[in-house]
Coordinates of C-alpha atoms in Angstrom, one line a residue:
M1 CA 0.0 0.1 -0.1
S2 CA 1.3 3.6 -0.8
S3 CA 2.8 5.5 2.1
E4 CA 1.7 8.8 0.3
A5 CA -0.3 11.1 2.5
L6 CA -4.1 10.6 2.2
H7 CA -5.9 13.4 0.7
I8 CA -9.5 14.7 0.7
A9 CA -9.9 16.1 -2.8
S10 CA -6.7 18.3 -3.2
C11 CA -6.2 18.7 0.6
P12 CA -3.6 16.4 2.5
T13 CA -4.7 14.9 5.6
H14 CA -2.8 15.1 8.8
P15 CA -3.4 12.2 11.1
G16 CA -2.9 12.5 14.7
E17 CA 0.3 11.5 15.9
G18 CA 0.3 12.9 19.6
E19 CA 1.0 10.6 22.5
V20 CA -2.0 10.5 25.1
R21 CA -0.7 11.6 28.5
G22 CA -1.9 13.1 31.8
D23 CA -0.3 15.7 33.9
F24 CA -1.0 18.4 36.4
V25 CA -1.2 21.8 35.2
S26 CA -2.2 25.3 36.2
L27 CA -4.8 27.2 34.5
G28 CA -5.7 30.9 35.7
G29 CA -3.9 30.0 38.9
E30 CA -5.9 26.9 39.8
A31 CA -5.0 23.3 39.7
F32 CA -6.2 21.0 36.7
Y33 CA -5.6 17.6 35.6
R34 CA -5.0 17.5 31.6
I35 CA -5.4 14.7 29.3
A36 CA -3.4 15.7 26.2
H37 CA -4.4 14.4 22.9
F38 CA -7.6 12.9 24.4
D39 CA -9.0 12.5 21.1
A40 CA -6.9 9.7 20.4
M41 CA -8.6 7.7 23.1
A42 CA -11.9 6.0 22.7
P43 CA -14.8 8.3 24.0
F44 CA -15.2 8.0 27.7
F45 CA -17.6 9.5 30.1
M46 CA -17.4 12.1 33.0
S47 CA -19.4 13.9 35.5
V48 CA -19.0 17.5 36.7
V49 CA -20.1 18.5 40.4
S50 CA -21.4 21.2 42.2
G51 CA -21.9 22.7 45.3
S52 CA -25.7 23.4 44.5
D53 CA -28.4 20.9 42.9
H54 CA -26.8 20.8 39.4
W55 CA -25.8 17.8 37.6
M56 CA -23.9 17.1 34.4
F57 CA -22.7 14.1 32.6
V58 CA -20.4 14.7 29.6
S59 CA -18.5 12.7 26.9
S60 CA -15.1 13.4 25.8
N61 CA -16.6 14.1 22.4
G62 CA -18.7 17.0 23.8
G63 CA -22.2 15.3 24.0
L64 CA -23.8 15.8 27.3
S65 CA -26.8 15.8 29.4
A66 CA -27.3 18.4 32.2
G67 CA -29.7 20.1 34.5
R68 CA -30.7 20.7 38.3
R69 CA -32.1 18.1 40.9
N70 CA -33.2 15.2 38.8
S71 CA -33.6 13.7 35.1
D72 CA -36.8 15.3 34.9
R73 CA -35.4 18.7 35.1
A74 CA -32.8 18.5 32.1
L75 CA -31.6 21.1 29.7
F76 CA -30.4 18.5 27.3
P77 CA -32.1 15.0 26.8
Y78 CA -31.2 12.6 29.4
Y79 CA -30.2 9.4 27.7
A80 CA -28.1 6.2 28.4
V81 CA -24.5 6.7 28.0
D82 CA -23.9 5.2 24.6
Q83 CA -26.7 7.6 23.1
I84 CA -25.1 10.4 24.8
H85 CA -21.7 9.5 23.1
D86 CA -23.6 9.2 19.7
A87 CA -25.3 12.7 20.3
G88 CA -21.9 14.5 20.4
D89 CA -22.7 16.4 16.8
H90 CA -26.3 17.4 17.6
T91 CA -26.7 17.7 21.4
G92 CA -24.6 20.3 23.5
P93 CA -21.8 22.8 22.3
K94 CA -21.0 23.5 18.8
T95 CA -18.6 26.1 17.2
I96 CA -17.8 27.0 13.7
V97 CA -15.0 29.7 12.8
R98 CA -14.5 31.3 9.5
V99 CA -11.1 32.7 9.3
E100 CA -9.4 35.2 6.9
R101 CA -5.7 34.6 6.8
D102 CA -2.9 35.2 4.0
G103 CA -5.9 36.3 1.6
R104 CA -7.9 33.1 2.1
R105 CA -11.1 32.2 3.8
L106 CA -10.9 29.3 5.7
L107 CA -13.4 27.0 7.8
W108 CA -12.4 25.4 11.1
E109 CA -14.9 23.3 13.1
P110 CA -13.4 22.7 16.5
F111 CA -13.9 19.2 18.2
S112 CA -15.9 18.3 15.2
P113 CA -15.2 14.8 13.2
R114 CA -16.0 16.7 10.0
G115 CA -12.9 17.6 8.1
A116 CA -10.7 15.4 10.6
G117 CA -7.0 15.6 9.8
L118 CA -7.3 18.6 7.5
Y119 CA -5.4 20.7 10.0
R120 CA -2.7 20.0 12.3
T121 CA -4.4 20.3 15.6
T122 CA -4.0 19.3 19.3
R123 CA -6.9 18.5 21.5
N124 CA -6.6 18.8 25.5
L125 CA -9.0 18.1 28.1
Y126 CA -8.5 19.5 31.5
K127 CA -10.6 18.8 34.6
H128 CA -10.3 21.0 38.0
V129 CA -9.0 18.8 40.8
H130 CA -12.4 19.6 42.7
G131 CA -14.2 18.2 39.8
N132 CA -16.5 21.3 39.3
V133 CA -14.9 22.7 36.1
L134 CA -14.1 20.9 32.7
V135 CA -12.3 22.5 29.9
F136 CA -12.0 21.5 26.2
E137 CA -9.2 22.9 24.1
E138 CA -8.3 22.7 20.5
V139 CA -5.1 24.2 19.0
N140 CA -4.9 24.9 15.3
E141 CA -1.2 24.8 14.2
D142 CA -2.0 25.8 10.8
L143 CA -4.4 28.9 11.5
R144 CA -2.4 29.6 14.7
L145 CA -5.7 29.8 16.7
A146 CA -6.8 28.1 19.7
F147 CA -10.3 27.6 20.9
R148 CA -11.2 26.4 24.4
Y149 CA -14.6 26.4 26.4
R150 CA -15.3 25.4 29.9
W151 CA -18.4 24.3 31.9
S152 CA -19.0 25.6 35.5
P153 CA -21.9 25.6 37.7
S154 CA -23.5 28.8 39.2
G155 CA -26.1 28.3 42.0
R156 CA -28.1 31.5 41.0
F157 CA -27.7 31.2 37.1
G158 CA -27.4 27.8 36.1
W159 CA -24.9 26.2 33.8
V160 CA -22.2 28.4 32.2
R161 CA -20.2 27.8 29.3
H162 CA -17.3 30.0 29.2
S163 CA -15.5 30.4 25.7
E164 CA -12.3 31.9 24.4
L165 CA -10.6 32.1 21.1
E166 CA -7.0 33.1 20.9
N167 CA -5.0 34.4 18.3
R168 CA -1.5 32.6 18.5
G169 CA -0.2 34.0 15.3
E170 CA 2.2 37.0 14.8
S171 CA -0.6 39.1 12.6
D172 CA -4.2 40.2 13.1
A173 CA -6.9 37.4 12.4
S174 CA -10.2 38.3 11.2
V175 CA -12.8 35.7 12.2
E176 CA -16.5 35.0 12.1
V177 CA -17.7 32.7 14.9
L178 CA -20.9 30.6 15.2
D179 CA -21.0 29.6 19.0
G180 CA -23.7 28.0 21.2
I181 CA -25.4 25.0 22.3
Q182 CA -28.2 23.0 20.7
N183 CA -31.0 20.4 21.5
L184 CA -32.2 22.6 24.6
L185 CA -35.2 21.1 26.2
P186 CA -38.1 23.4 27.3
A187 CA -39.2 23.3 30.8
G188 CA -41.6 20.8 31.6
V189 CA -40.5 17.9 29.3
A190 CA -40.0 14.9 31.8
D191 CA -37.3 12.2 31.3
E192 CA -40.0 9.4 30.3
F193 CA -41.8 11.8 27.9
Q194 CA -38.6 12.9 26.1
R195 CA -37.6 9.2 25.6
T196 CA -41.1 8.0 24.5
F197 CA -42.8 10.9 22.8
S198 CA -39.8 13.4 21.8
V199 CA -41.2 14.0 18.3
L200 CA -44.6 15.2 20.0
G201 CA -42.5 17.3 22.2
D202 CA -40.9 18.8 19.1
A203 CA -43.8 19.7 17.6
H204 CA -44.9 21.9 20.8
K205 CA -41.8 23.7 21.2
Q206 CA -41.6 27.4 21.2
N207 CA -38.4 29.2 20.9
E208 CA -38.6 32.9 21.5
L209 CA -35.7 35.8 21.9
D210 CA -35.7 39.1 23.4
A211 CA -33.7 41.1 20.9
S212 CA -33.1 44.0 23.2
T213 CA -31.4 41.8 26.0
G214 CA -30.5 38.6 24.0
L215 CA -32.5 36.4 26.5
A216 CA -34.0 33.6 24.9
T217 CA -36.8 31.5 26.3
F218 CA -37.6 27.8 25.3
A219 CA -41.1 26.4 26.3
L220 CA -43.9 24.5 25.4
S221 CA -46.7 26.1 23.3
S222 CA -49.1 24.0 25.4
V223 CA -48.8 21.0 27.5
P224 CA -49.1 17.8 25.2
G225 CA -51.9 15.6 25.7
D226 CA -55.1 14.1 24.2
S227 CA -57.5 15.9 26.3
T228 CA -59.5 18.5 25.0
E229 CA -58.8 20.7 28.1
P230 CA -56.4 23.6 27.5
G231 CA -52.9 23.2 29.3
E232 CA -51.0 26.2 29.3
S233 CA -47.1 25.8 29.9
L234 CA -46.0 28.5 32.6
R235 CA -42.4 27.9 32.9
A236 CA -39.4 28.2 30.3
T237 CA -35.9 27.3 30.0
V238 CA -33.6 30.3 29.5
C239 CA -30.4 30.8 27.9
W240 CA -28.3 34.3 27.3
S241 CA -24.9 35.4 26.4
S242 CA -22.6 38.0 27.8
L243 CA -22.0 39.4 24.2
A244 CA -23.5 42.7 23.4
S245 CA -27.1 42.6 22.4
S246 CA -26.4 43.8 18.8
V247 CA -24.7 40.4 18.1
T248 CA -26.6 38.0 15.9
R249 CA -28.6 35.4 17.8
L250 CA -30.3 32.0 16.8
V251 CA -32.6 30.0 18.6
S252 CA -32.6 26.9 16.4
S253 CA -29.9 25.1 14.7
E254 CA -31.8 25.5 11.2
Q255 CA -28.9 27.9 9.7
V256 CA -26.0 26.2 11.2
D257 CA -25.4 24.4 7.7
A258 CA -25.8 27.6 5.9
F259 CA -22.9 29.2 8.0
R260 CA -20.9 26.2 7.5
R261 CA -21.3 26.6 3.7
G262 CA -20.1 30.1 3.7
G263 CA -23.6 31.6 3.6
D264 CA -25.1 34.6 5.7
V265 CA -27.4 33.9 8.7
Q266 CA -30.2 36.0 9.7
G267 CA -31.2 36.6 13.5
E268 CA -34.0 34.8 14.6
T269 CA -36.6 35.9 17.4
R270 CA -39.4 33.1 17.1
V271 CA -39.1 29.5 15.9
L272 CA -42.0 27.1 16.3
G273 CA -42.1 23.3 16.1
R274 CA -38.1 23.1 16.3
R275 CA -35.5 21.8 18.9
G276 CA -34.1 24.7 20.8
A277 CA -30.7 26.1 20.3
Y278 CA -28.9 29.2 21.3
F279 CA -26.1 30.4 19.0
V280 CA -24.3 33.7 18.7
V281 CA -22.7 34.9 15.5
D282 CA -20.0 37.5 15.7
T283 CA -17.4 38.9 13.8
M284 CA -14.1 40.1 15.4
T285 CA -10.4 41.0 14.5
L286 CA -7.9 39.5 17.0
A287 CA -4.4 41.1 17.2
A288 CA -1.4 38.9 17.5
G289 CA -1.5 37.5 20.9
E290 CA -5.0 38.6 21.7
T291 CA -7.8 36.5 23.3
R292 CA -11.7 37.2 23.2
D293 CA -13.9 35.6 25.6
W294 CA -17.8 35.2 26.1
L295 CA -20.3 33.6 28.2
I296 CA -23.4 31.5 27.3
V297 CA -25.7 30.7 30.2
A298 CA -28.5 28.2 30.5
D299 CA -31.2 27.4 33.3
L300 CA -34.4 25.9 33.6
G301 CA -37.9 26.3 35.3
Y302 CA -38.1 30.1 35.1
G303 CA -41.8 31.5 35.5
A304 CA -42.6 34.9 34.3
S305 CA -41.3 36.8 37.4
E306 CA -37.9 35.1 37.5
A307 CA -37.6 35.8 33.7
T308 CA -38.5 39.4 34.4
K309 CA -35.8 39.9 37.0
L310 CA -33.1 38.3 34.7
R311 CA -34.2 40.5 31.7
R312 CA -33.5 43.7 34.2
L313 CA -30.2 42.3 34.9
L314 CA -29.2 41.6 31.5
A315 CA -30.2 45.2 30.5
D316 CA -27.0 46.2 32.2
E317 CA -24.4 44.6 29.9
D318 CA -21.3 45.8 32.0
R319 CA -22.5 44.0 35.0
R320 CA -24.1 40.8 33.6
K321 CA -20.8 39.0 33.0
N322 CA -19.1 39.6 36.1
A323 CA -22.3 38.7 38.3
V324 CA -22.0 35.3 36.7
L325 CA -18.3 34.9 37.1
D326 CA -18.5 35.9 40.8
D327 CA -21.4 33.4 41.5
V328 CA -19.4 30.6 39.6
A329 CA -16.5 31.4 42.0
A330 CA -18.9 31.4 45.1
N331 CA -20.3 28.0 44.1
A332 CA -16.7 26.5 43.8
Q333 CA -15.7 28.0 47.2
H334 CA -19.0 26.5 48.7
L335 CA -18.1 23.0 47.3
A336 CA -14.7 23.3 48.9
R337 CA -16.0 24.2 52.2
I338 CA -18.5 21.3 52.3
V339 CA -15.4 18.9 51.5
A340 CA -13.3 20.6 54.0
G341 CA -15.9 20.1 56.6
A342 CA -15.6 16.4 56.1
D343 CA -11.9 16.5 56.5
G344 CA -11.2 16.2 52.6
M345 CA -8.6 18.9 52.2
Q346 CA -5.2 17.3 52.2
M347 CA -1.7 18.8 51.3
T348 CA 1.0 16.0 51.0
G349 CA 3.9 15.6 48.8
D350 CA 1.8 13.1 47.0
H351 CA -0.3 15.4 44.9
L352 CA -2.3 12.7 43.1
G353 CA -3.0 11.2 46.3
S354 CA -4.3 14.4 47.8
V355 CA -6.6 14.9 44.8
H356 CA -7.8 11.3 45.1
H357 CA -8.6 12.0 48.7
F358 CA -10.6 15.1 47.8
A359 CA -12.5 13.0 45.4
N360 CA -13.2 10.2 47.5
V361 CA -14.5 12.3 50.6
L362 CA -16.7 14.4 48.0
F363 CA -18.4 11.4 46.7
N364 CA -18.7 10.0 50.3
V365 CA -20.4 13.1 51.3
M366 CA -22.7 13.0 48.1
R367 CA -23.8 9.5 49.0
G368 CA -24.3 10.1 52.8
G369 CA -24.6 13.8 53.4
T370 CA -22.9 16.2 55.8
F371 CA -23.6 18.2 58.7
E372 CA -23.4 21.7 57.6
S373 CA -23.2 23.2 60.8
G374 CA -21.1 20.5 62.6
Y375 CA -22.6 19.8 66.1
T376 CA -24.9 22.8 66.3
I377 CA -28.4 22.1 65.7
D378 CA -30.9 24.8 64.2
V379 CA -33.8 24.6 66.6
T380 CA -36.3 25.9 64.0
D381 CA -35.4 23.0 61.7
L382 CA -35.5 20.5 64.3
E383 CA -38.9 21.7 65.7
A384 CA -40.3 21.5 61.8
Y385 CA -38.9 17.9 61.8
V386 CA -40.8 16.8 64.8
Q387 CA -43.8 18.3 63.7
S388 CA -43.8 16.5 60.3
F389 CA -43.7 13.3 62.0
N390 CA -45.7 13.8 65.2
R391 CA -47.6 17.2 65.4
S392 CA -49.1 16.3 68.8
A393 CA -45.6 15.7 70.4
R394 CA -44.5 19.2 69.1
D395 CA -47.6 20.8 70.4
R396 CA -47.2 19.3 73.9
H397 CA -43.6 20.5 74.2
R398 CA -43.5 23.8 72.6
G399 CA -42.0 25.0 75.8
F400 CA -39.1 22.6 75.3
F401 CA -38.2 24.2 71.9
D402 CA -38.6 27.7 73.0
G403 CA -36.0 27.0 75.9
L404 CA -33.3 25.8 73.6
G405 CA -33.1 29.3 71.8
E406 CA -32.2 29.5 68.3
S407 CA -29.5 26.8 68.2
V408 CA -28.0 24.3 70.6
E409 CA -25.1 22.0 70.7
V410 CA -25.8 18.3 70.1
R411 CA -24.7 17.2 73.3
A412 CA -26.9 19.9 75.2
L413 CA -29.8 18.9 73.3
L414 CA -29.5 15.3 74.1
D415 CA -29.1 16.0 77.9
A416 CA -32.1 18.3 77.7
V417 CA -34.5 16.0 75.9
E418 CA -33.6 13.1 78.3
R419 CA -35.0 15.0 81.1
V420 CA -38.4 15.2 79.3
D421 CA -40.8 12.5 80.3
D422 CA -41.8 11.6 76.7
R423 CA -40.5 8.8 74.9
T424 CA -41.9 9.9 71.6
L425 CA -40.1 13.1 71.8
V426 CA -36.8 11.5 72.8
R427 CA -37.2 8.9 70.0
L428 CA -37.6 11.8 67.2
V429 CA -34.9 13.9 68.8
T430 CA -32.4 11.2 68.9
E431 CA -33.4 10.2 65.3
Y432 CA -33.0 13.6 63.7
L433 CA -30.0 14.1 61.4
P434 CA -29.9 17.2 59.9
L435 CA -27.8 15.9 56.8
S436 CA -27.3 18.2 53.6
F437 CA -26.2 17.5 50.2
S438 CA -26.7 13.9 50.0
R439 CA -28.6 12.5 46.9
R440 CA -30.0 9.3 45.7
H441 CA -27.7 7.9 42.9
G442 CA -27.9 6.9 39.1
D443 CA -26.2 8.2 36.0
P444 CA -26.6 7.4 32.3
S445 CA -24.4 4.4 32.8
R446 CA -27.3 2.9 34.8
P447 CA -30.3 4.6 33.9
W448 CA -32.3 2.3 35.7
N449 CA -31.3 4.0 39.0
R450 CA -33.3 7.3 39.4
F451 CA -31.2 9.9 40.8
L452 CA -32.5 12.9 43.1
I453 CA -30.3 15.7 44.5
E454 CA -32.2 17.1 47.7
L455 CA -30.0 19.7 49.4

């Protein structure tokens, strides 16, 4: 067989030759574990954790499912792991870059199997040592550009995709970027409905954009059903970007192929009966060494009042990006405090061992919960617990709870309840476990287990 380079039309291909390797690196002053040339591996599965009620399961090819609390509150369809691997090209992130360099107009689609080998590229995957940030990076040596994006959770705003485009060349680069996420679910589409009646759900989808702020809402035009009774859908999935409101936005994937073929796209404000997507289309000139970044943020379950509040925030273009980044940092700090409270922070000469210890403690806490206030008991919560199991016991002992104050140490509480001549109250108080952060477990590799995050 000929050893001559393989061509696609007149273009020679560049088969990946990098060796897969893993090491610890620093990104933005934080510790990450990097897998270099991860695309040379078979697709593998990961989770991204949060200090709140977020969940995310991601394939190394970019396909994913994510949401809050359980699989019935999903931003992207919750399928089994093999289907998530297969959905990498049409569910989740999608980026297409058109570049003008040296008098030529070039197309680059980072992380896509399309045009594999047409450029000399390096793909790296980074995961924060705390497990709450995941970064995909592709470096294009021929175009002298690098694109990366990271997933991070925000307790206030939802899931945050932070994208960066870097010019590593020695001259200016003029680029047109289409970037976003696709196959977004509207609020109210439960796991079983999506798996069984997805085509019916698509027919009821209503994707709308508020052009003044760039806020998109994805809702059902009505609750699907066979009954003649009206069923109004009152909640929506929301998505928005930190880019200026004047940037072109799309709320479906209908024009992605047109952009890929070199055509122009028109902004969309209302699309019916199509899967939801959120794309920004921007033109920028990057000076040598310059990096541009932007956010795309998605959350679910917004009613009219919550959407109105968000719209007011987005009207302040100078404030909205920092508000998200600050909340992402706060969520990361909260996660670290939870693990630290369970003795999960370890600093030794064995860095890998310390990271492994953090992960072990984190997942043990997620299985069994943690006592957020240590040995201090919130009396209001204790009283509510007793009332939920035995209202008459709580009514008989109002004075007992009033005498404890706002909080009480657990030893003092047990001593106090032992002096009460009521076995029912003693049993309820001694059974009380104020655990937080635990959850029922399940994931797309074992979808028969239903998970639930109850903070």
